[in-house]
Amino acid sequence: MRKAVFILMLILCIAINVFTLWLILPDFFFPKRSVYVTKQDDYIVEIVKEYFRIEYDISKIVYQQSFPNGYSLDIYDVVGETDKEFDDTLSVAESNEIQEYFLNLKPDSSKYLRLLEAELIIEFFVITVIIIANSRKNRRKSDTEQKAQ
């Protein structure tokens, strides 16, 4: 019975990990890069505002590589709402400069990556506790058998 519960637990853990990896997968293929704007006079913000004809203050820009080549931008206003989503596949000088700037930034970490790490730590801890408890039980059982002989 205990073996069956242990195997069921392992299968459940694997299923949860596979699902979490499935959630993380798009971030590995199409990583996002964000710029949190603290000064409205940043040169990339000015280029983005000019290129896409934006008239409001920007608080955040999220860049994502598009297929086959080009990019998309989610542009957030000061309140923090997405006002515009731009797709650009043109090859003009400003567009290339915007894309080059974001490609040199470090990609954002996936929001589900911390969840996967926590799952793996908890699973490792639980499996270790079960293995230690089982080995102690087997040792006690063998000690009692040796004393009986």
Coordinates of N, CA and C in Angstrom, one line a residue:
M1 N 0.8 -1.2 0.0 CA 0.0 0.0 0.0 C 0.9 1.3 0.0
R2 N 1.9 1.3 0.8 CA 2.8 2.5 0.9 C 3.5 2.7 -0.4
K3 N 3.9 1.6 -1.1 CA 4.6 1.7 -2.4 C 3.7 2.3 -3.4
A4 N 2.4 1.9 -3.4 CA 1.5 2.5 -4.3 C 1.3 4.0 -4.1
V5 N 1.2 4.4 -2.8 CA 1.0 5.8 -2.5 C 2.3 6.6 -3.0
F6 N 3.5 6.0 -2.7 CA 4.7 6.6 -3.1 C 4.8 6.8 -4.6
I7 N 4.4 5.7 -5.4 CA 4.4 5.8 -6.8 C 3.4 6.8 -7.3
L8 N 2.2 6.8 -6.7 CA 1.2 7.8 -7.1 C 1.6 9.2 -6.8
M9 N 2.3 9.4 -5.7 CA 2.9 10.8 -5.4 C 3.9 11.2 -6.5
L10 N 4.8 10.2 -6.8 CA 5.8 10.5 -7.9 C 5.1 10.9 -9.2
I11 N 4.1 10.1 -9.6 CA 3.4 10.4 -10.8 C 2.8 11.8 -10.8
L12 N 2.2 12.1 -9.6 CA 1.5 13.4 -9.5 C 2.6 14.6 -9.5
C13 N 3.7 14.4 -8.9 CA 4.8 15.4 -8.9 C 5.3 15.6 -10.4
I14 N 5.5 14.5 -11.1 CA 5.9 14.6 -12.5 C 4.9 15.3 -13.3
A15 N 3.6 15.0 -13.1 CA 2.6 15.7 -13.9 C 2.6 17.2 -13.6
I16 N 2.7 17.6 -12.3 CA 2.7 19.0 -12.0 C 3.9 19.7 -12.6
N17 N 5.1 19.0 -12.5 CA 6.3 19.6 -13.1 C 6.2 19.8 -14.6
V18 N 5.6 18.8 -15.3 CA 5.5 18.9 -16.8 C 4.5 20.0 -17.1
F19 N 3.4 20.2 -16.3 CA 2.5 21.3 -16.6 C 3.2 22.6 -16.4
T20 N 4.0 22.8 -15.3 CA 4.7 24.0 -15.1 C 5.7 24.3 -16.2
L21 N 6.4 23.3 -16.6 CA 7.4 23.4 -17.7 C 6.6 23.9 -19.0
W22 N 5.4 23.3 -19.2 CA 4.6 23.7 -20.4 C 4.3 25.2 -20.3
L23 N 4.0 25.7 -19.1 CA 3.7 27.2 -18.9 C 5.0 28.0 -19.2
I24 N 6.2 27.5 -18.8 CA 7.4 28.2 -19.0 C 7.9 28.2 -20.5
L25 N 7.5 27.2 -21.2 CA 8.0 27.0 -22.6 C 8.0 28.2 -23.5
P26 N 6.8 28.9 -23.6 CA 6.8 30.1 -24.5 C 7.9 31.2 -24.1
D27 N 8.2 31.3 -22.8 CA 9.2 32.3 -22.4 C 10.6 31.9 -22.9
F28 N 10.8 30.6 -23.1 CA 12.1 30.2 -23.6 C 12.3 30.4 -25.1
F29 N 11.2 30.2 -25.8 CA 11.2 30.4 -27.3 C 11.1 31.9 -27.7
F30 N 10.2 32.6 -26.9 CA 10.0 34.0 -27.2 C 10.2 34.8 -26.0
P31 N 11.5 35.0 -25.5 CA 11.7 35.8 -24.3 C 11.3 37.2 -24.4
K32 N 10.8 37.7 -23.3 CA 10.4 39.1 -23.2 C 11.4 39.9 -22.5
R33 N 11.6 41.2 -22.9 CA 12.6 42.1 -22.3 C 11.8 43.3 -21.9
S34 N 11.9 43.8 -20.7 CA 11.2 44.9 -20.2 C 12.1 46.1 -19.9
V35 N 11.6 47.3 -20.1 CA 12.3 48.5 -19.7 C 11.3 49.2 -18.8
Y36 N 11.7 49.4 -17.6 CA 10.9 50.2 -16.7 C 11.4 51.7 -16.7
V37 N 10.6 52.6 -17.2 CA 11.0 53.9 -17.5 C 10.9 54.7 -16.2
T38 N 12.1 55.3 -15.8 CA 12.1 56.2 -14.6 C 12.2 57.6 -15.0
K39 N 12.8 57.8 -16.2 CA 12.9 59.2 -16.7 C 12.3 59.2 -18.1
Q40 N 11.5 60.2 -18.3 CA 10.8 60.2 -19.6 C 11.8 60.7 -20.7
D41 N 13.0 61.2 -20.4 CA 13.9 61.6 -21.4 C 14.9 60.6 -21.8
D42 N 14.7 59.3 -21.4 CA 15.6 58.2 -21.9 C 15.5 58.2 -23.5
Y43 N 16.7 58.0 -24.1 CA 16.7 58.1 -25.5 C 15.9 57.0 -26.2
I44 N 15.8 55.8 -25.6 CA 15.0 54.7 -26.3 C 13.6 55.0 -26.2
V45 N 13.1 55.7 -25.1 CA 11.7 56.0 -24.9 C 11.4 57.1 -25.9
E46 N 12.3 58.0 -26.1 CA 12.0 59.1 -27.1 C 11.9 58.5 -28.5
I47 N 12.8 57.6 -28.9 CA 12.8 56.9 -30.2 C 11.5 56.2 -30.4
V48 N 11.1 55.4 -29.3 CA 9.8 54.6 -29.4 C 8.6 55.6 -29.5
K49 N 8.6 56.7 -28.7 CA 7.5 57.6 -28.8 C 7.4 58.3 -30.2
E50 N 8.6 58.6 -30.7 CA 8.6 59.3 -32.0 C 8.2 58.3 -33.2
Y51 N 8.8 57.1 -33.1 CA 8.6 56.1 -34.2 C 7.1 55.7 -34.2
F52 N 6.5 55.4 -33.0 CA 5.1 55.0 -33.0 C 4.1 56.1 -32.8
R53 N 4.6 57.3 -32.8 CA 3.7 58.5 -32.6 C 2.9 58.5 -31.3
I54 N 3.6 58.3 -30.2 CA 2.9 58.2 -28.9 C 3.0 59.6 -28.2
E55 N 1.9 60.1 -27.7 CA 1.8 61.4 -27.1 C 1.7 61.4 -25.6
Y56 N 1.8 60.2 -24.9 CA 1.6 60.2 -23.5 C 2.9 59.7 -22.8
D57 N 3.0 59.8 -21.5 CA 4.2 59.4 -20.8 C 4.1 57.9 -20.7
I58 N 5.3 57.2 -20.8 CA 5.4 55.8 -20.8 C 6.1 55.4 -19.4
S59 N 5.5 54.3 -18.8 CA 6.1 53.8 -17.6 C 6.8 52.5 -17.8
K60 N 6.5 51.7 -18.9 CA 7.1 50.4 -19.1 C 6.9 50.0 -20.6
I61 N 8.0 49.4 -21.1 CA 7.9 48.9 -22.5 C 8.3 47.4 -22.4
V62 N 7.5 46.5 -23.0 CA 7.8 45.1 -23.0 C 8.1 44.7 -24.4
Y63 N 9.2 44.2 -24.7 CA 9.6 43.8 -26.1 C 9.6 42.3 -26.2
Q64 N 9.1 41.8 -27.4 CA 9.1 40.4 -27.6 C 9.4 40.2 -29.1
Q65 N 10.3 39.3 -29.4 CA 10.7 39.0 -30.7 C 9.5 38.3 -31.4
S66 N 9.2 38.7 -32.7 CA 8.1 38.2 -33.4 C 8.6 37.3 -34.5
F67 N 7.7 36.5 -35.0 CA 8.1 35.5 -36.1 C 7.7 36.2 -37.4
P68 N 8.4 36.1 -38.5 CA 9.7 35.5 -38.7 C 10.8 36.4 -38.2
N69 N 10.7 37.7 -38.5 CA 11.7 38.7 -37.9 C 10.9 40.0 -37.7
G70 N 11.3 40.7 -36.7 CA 10.6 41.9 -36.3 C 10.3 41.7 -34.8
Y71 N 9.4 42.5 -34.3 CA 9.2 42.5 -32.8 C 7.8 43.1 -32.5
S72 N 7.4 42.9 -31.3 CA 6.1 43.5 -30.8 C 6.5 44.3 -29.5
L73 N 5.8 45.4 -29.3 CA 6.0 46.2 -28.1 C 4.6 46.3 -27.4
D74 N 4.6 46.0 -26.1 CA 3.5 46.4 -25.2 C 3.9 47.6 -24.5
I75 N 3.2 48.7 -24.7 CA 3.6 50.0 -24.1 C 2.6 50.4 -23.0
Y76 N 3.1 50.6 -21.8 CA 2.2 50.9 -20.6 C 2.3 52.4 -20.3
D77 N 1.2 53.0 -20.0 CA 1.2 54.4 -19.6 C 1.6 54.5 -18.1
V78 N 1.5 55.7 -17.6 CA 1.9 56.0 -16.2 C 1.0 55.2 -15.2
V79 N -0.2 55.0 -15.6 CA -1.2 54.3 -14.7 C -0.8 52.8 -14.6
G80 N -0.1 52.3 -15.7 CA 0.3 50.9 -15.7 C -0.6 50.1 -16.6
E81 N -1.4 50.7 -17.4 CA -2.3 49.9 -18.3 C -1.7 49.9 -19.7
T82 N -1.9 48.8 -20.4 CA -1.4 48.7 -21.8 C -2.3 49.6 -22.6
D83 N -1.7 50.6 -23.2 CA -2.4 51.4 -24.1 C -2.3 51.0 -25.5
K84 N -1.1 50.5 -25.9 CA -0.8 50.2 -27.3 C -0.1 48.9 -27.3
E85 N -0.3 48.1 -28.4 CA 0.5 47.0 -28.7 C 0.9 47.1 -30.1
F86 N 2.2 47.3 -30.3 CA 2.7 47.6 -31.7 C 3.4 46.4 -32.2
D87 N 3.2 46.1 -33.5 CA 4.0 45.1 -34.2 C 4.8 45.8 -35.2
D88 N 6.0 45.4 -35.4 CA 6.8 46.1 -36.4 C 7.7 45.0 -37.1
T89 N 7.5 44.9 -38.4 CA 8.3 44.0 -39.2 C 9.0 44.8 -40.3
L90 N 9.0 46.1 -40.1 CA 9.7 47.0 -41.1 C 11.2 47.0 -40.9
S91 N 11.9 47.4 -41.9 CA 13.4 47.5 -41.8 C 13.8 48.9 -42.0
V92 N 13.4 49.8 -41.1 CA 13.8 51.2 -41.2 C 14.8 51.4 -40.1
A93 N 15.6 52.5 -40.2 CA 16.7 52.7 -39.2 C 16.2 52.8 -37.8
E94 N 15.1 53.5 -37.5 CA 14.7 53.7 -36.1 C 14.2 52.3 -35.6
S95 N 13.6 51.5 -36.5 CA 13.1 50.2 -36.0 C 14.2 49.3 -35.7
N96 N 15.3 49.3 -36.5 CA 16.4 48.5 -36.2 C 17.1 48.9 -34.9
E97 N 17.2 50.2 -34.7 CA 17.8 50.7 -33.4 C 17.0 50.3 -32.2
I98 N 15.7 50.3 -32.3 CA 14.8 49.9 -31.2 C 15.0 48.4 -31.0
Q99 N 15.0 47.6 -32.0 CA 15.2 46.2 -31.9 C 16.6 45.8 -31.3
E100 N 17.6 46.5 -31.8 CA 19.0 46.3 -31.3 C 19.1 46.6 -29.9
Y101 N 18.5 47.7 -29.4 CA 18.5 48.1 -28.0 C 17.9 47.0 -27.1
F102 N 16.7 46.5 -27.5 CA 16.1 45.5 -26.7 C 16.8 44.1 -26.8
L103 N 17.3 43.8 -27.9 CA 18.0 42.5 -28.0 C 19.3 42.4 -27.1
N104 N 19.8 43.6 -26.8 CA 21.0 43.6 -25.9 C 20.6 43.5 -24.5
L105 N 19.4 43.6 -24.1 CA 18.9 43.6 -22.7 C 18.8 42.1 -22.3
K106 N 18.9 41.9 -21.0 CA 18.8 40.6 -20.4 C 17.3 40.3 -20.4
P107 N 16.9 39.0 -20.9 CA 15.5 38.7 -20.9 C 14.9 38.6 -19.5
D108 N 13.6 38.9 -19.4 CA 12.9 38.8 -18.2 C 12.8 37.3 -17.8
S109 N 12.9 37.0 -16.5 CA 12.7 35.6 -16.1 C 11.2 35.3 -16.1
S110 N 10.9 34.1 -16.4 CA 9.6 33.6 -16.5 C 8.9 33.7 -15.1
K111 N 7.6 34.1 -15.1 CA 6.9 34.2 -13.8 C 6.7 32.8 -13.2
Y112 N 6.7 31.8 -14.0 CA 6.5 30.4 -13.5 C 7.8 29.7 -13.1
L113 N 8.9 30.3 -13.4 CA 10.2 29.7 -13.1 C 10.4 29.5 -11.6
R114 N 10.0 30.6 -10.8 CA 10.1 30.5 -9.3 C 9.2 29.4 -8.8
L115 N 8.0 29.2 -9.4 CA 7.1 28.2 -9.1 C 7.7 26.8 -9.3
L116 N 8.3 26.6 -10.4 CA 8.9 25.3 -10.7 C 10.0 25.1 -9.7
E117 N 10.8 26.1 -9.4 CA 11.9 25.9 -8.4 C 11.3 25.5 -7.1
A118 N 10.3 26.1 -6.6 CA 9.7 25.8 -5.3 C 9.1 24.4 -5.4
E119 N 8.5 24.0 -6.5 CA 7.9 22.6 -6.6 C 9.0 21.6 -6.5
L120 N 10.1 21.8 -7.2 CA 11.2 20.9 -7.1 C 11.9 20.8 -5.7
I121 N 12.0 21.9 -5.0 CA 12.5 21.9 -3.7 C 11.6 21.1 -2.7
I122 N 10.3 21.4 -2.8 CA 9.4 20.7 -1.9 C 9.4 19.2 -2.2
E123 N 9.4 18.8 -3.5 CA 9.3 17.4 -3.9 C 10.6 16.7 -3.4
F124 N 11.8 17.3 -3.6 CA 13.0 16.8 -3.1 C 13.0 16.5 -1.6
F125 N 12.5 17.5 -0.9 CA 12.4 17.4 0.6 C 11.5 16.3 1.0
V126 N 10.3 16.2 0.4 CA 9.3 15.1 0.7 C 9.9 13.7 0.4
I127 N 10.5 13.6 -0.8 CA 11.0 12.3 -1.2 C 12.2 11.9 -0.3
T128 N 13.0 12.9 0.1 CA 14.1 12.6 1.0 C 13.6 12.1 2.4
V129 N 12.6 12.8 2.9 CA 12.0 12.4 4.2 C 11.4 11.0 4.1
I130 N 10.7 10.7 3.0 CA 10.1 9.4 2.9 C 11.2 8.3 2.8
I131 N 12.3 8.6 2.1 CA 13.4 7.6 1.9 C 14.1 7.4 3.3
I132 N 14.3 8.5 4.0 CA 15.0 8.3 5.3 C 14.1 7.6 6.3
A133 N 12.8 7.9 6.3 CA 11.9 7.2 7.2 C 11.8 5.7 6.9
N134 N 11.8 5.4 5.6 CA 11.7 4.0 5.2 C 12.9 3.2 5.5
S135 N 14.1 3.9 5.3 CA 15.4 3.2 5.7 C 15.5 3.0 7.2
R136 N 15.0 3.9 8.0 CA 15.0 3.8 9.5 C 14.1 2.6 9.9
K137 N 12.9 2.6 9.2 CA 12.0 1.5 9.5 C 12.6 0.1 9.2
N138 N 13.2 0.0 8.0 CA 13.9 -1.2 7.6 C 15.0 -1.6 8.5
R139 N 15.8 -0.6 9.0 CA 16.9 -0.9 9.9 C 16.3 -1.4 11.3
R140 N 15.3 -0.7 11.8 CA 14.7 -1.2 13.1 C 14.1 -2.6 12.9
K141 N 13.5 -2.9 11.8 CA 13.0 -4.2 11.5 C 14.1 -5.3 11.5
S142 N 15.2 -4.9 10.8 CA 16.3 -5.9 10.8 C 17.0 -6.0 12.2
D143 N 17.0 -5.0 13.0 CA 17.6 -5.0 14.3 C 16.7 -5.9 15.2
T144 N 15.4 -5.8 15.1 CA 14.5 -6.7 15.9 C 14.6 -8.1 15.5
E145 N 14.8 -8.4 14.2 CA 14.9 -9.7 13.7 C 16.2 -10.3 14.2
Q146 N 17.3 -9.5 14.3 CA 18.6 -10.0 14.7 C 18.6 -10.3 16.2
K147 N 17.9 -9.5 17.0 CA 17.7 -9.7 18.4 C 16.9 -10.9 18.7
A148 N 15.9 -11.2 17.9 CA 15.1 -12.4 18.1 C 15.9 -13.7 17.8
Q149 N 16.9 -13.6 17.0 CA 17.6 -14.8 16.7 C 18.6 -15.0 17.8

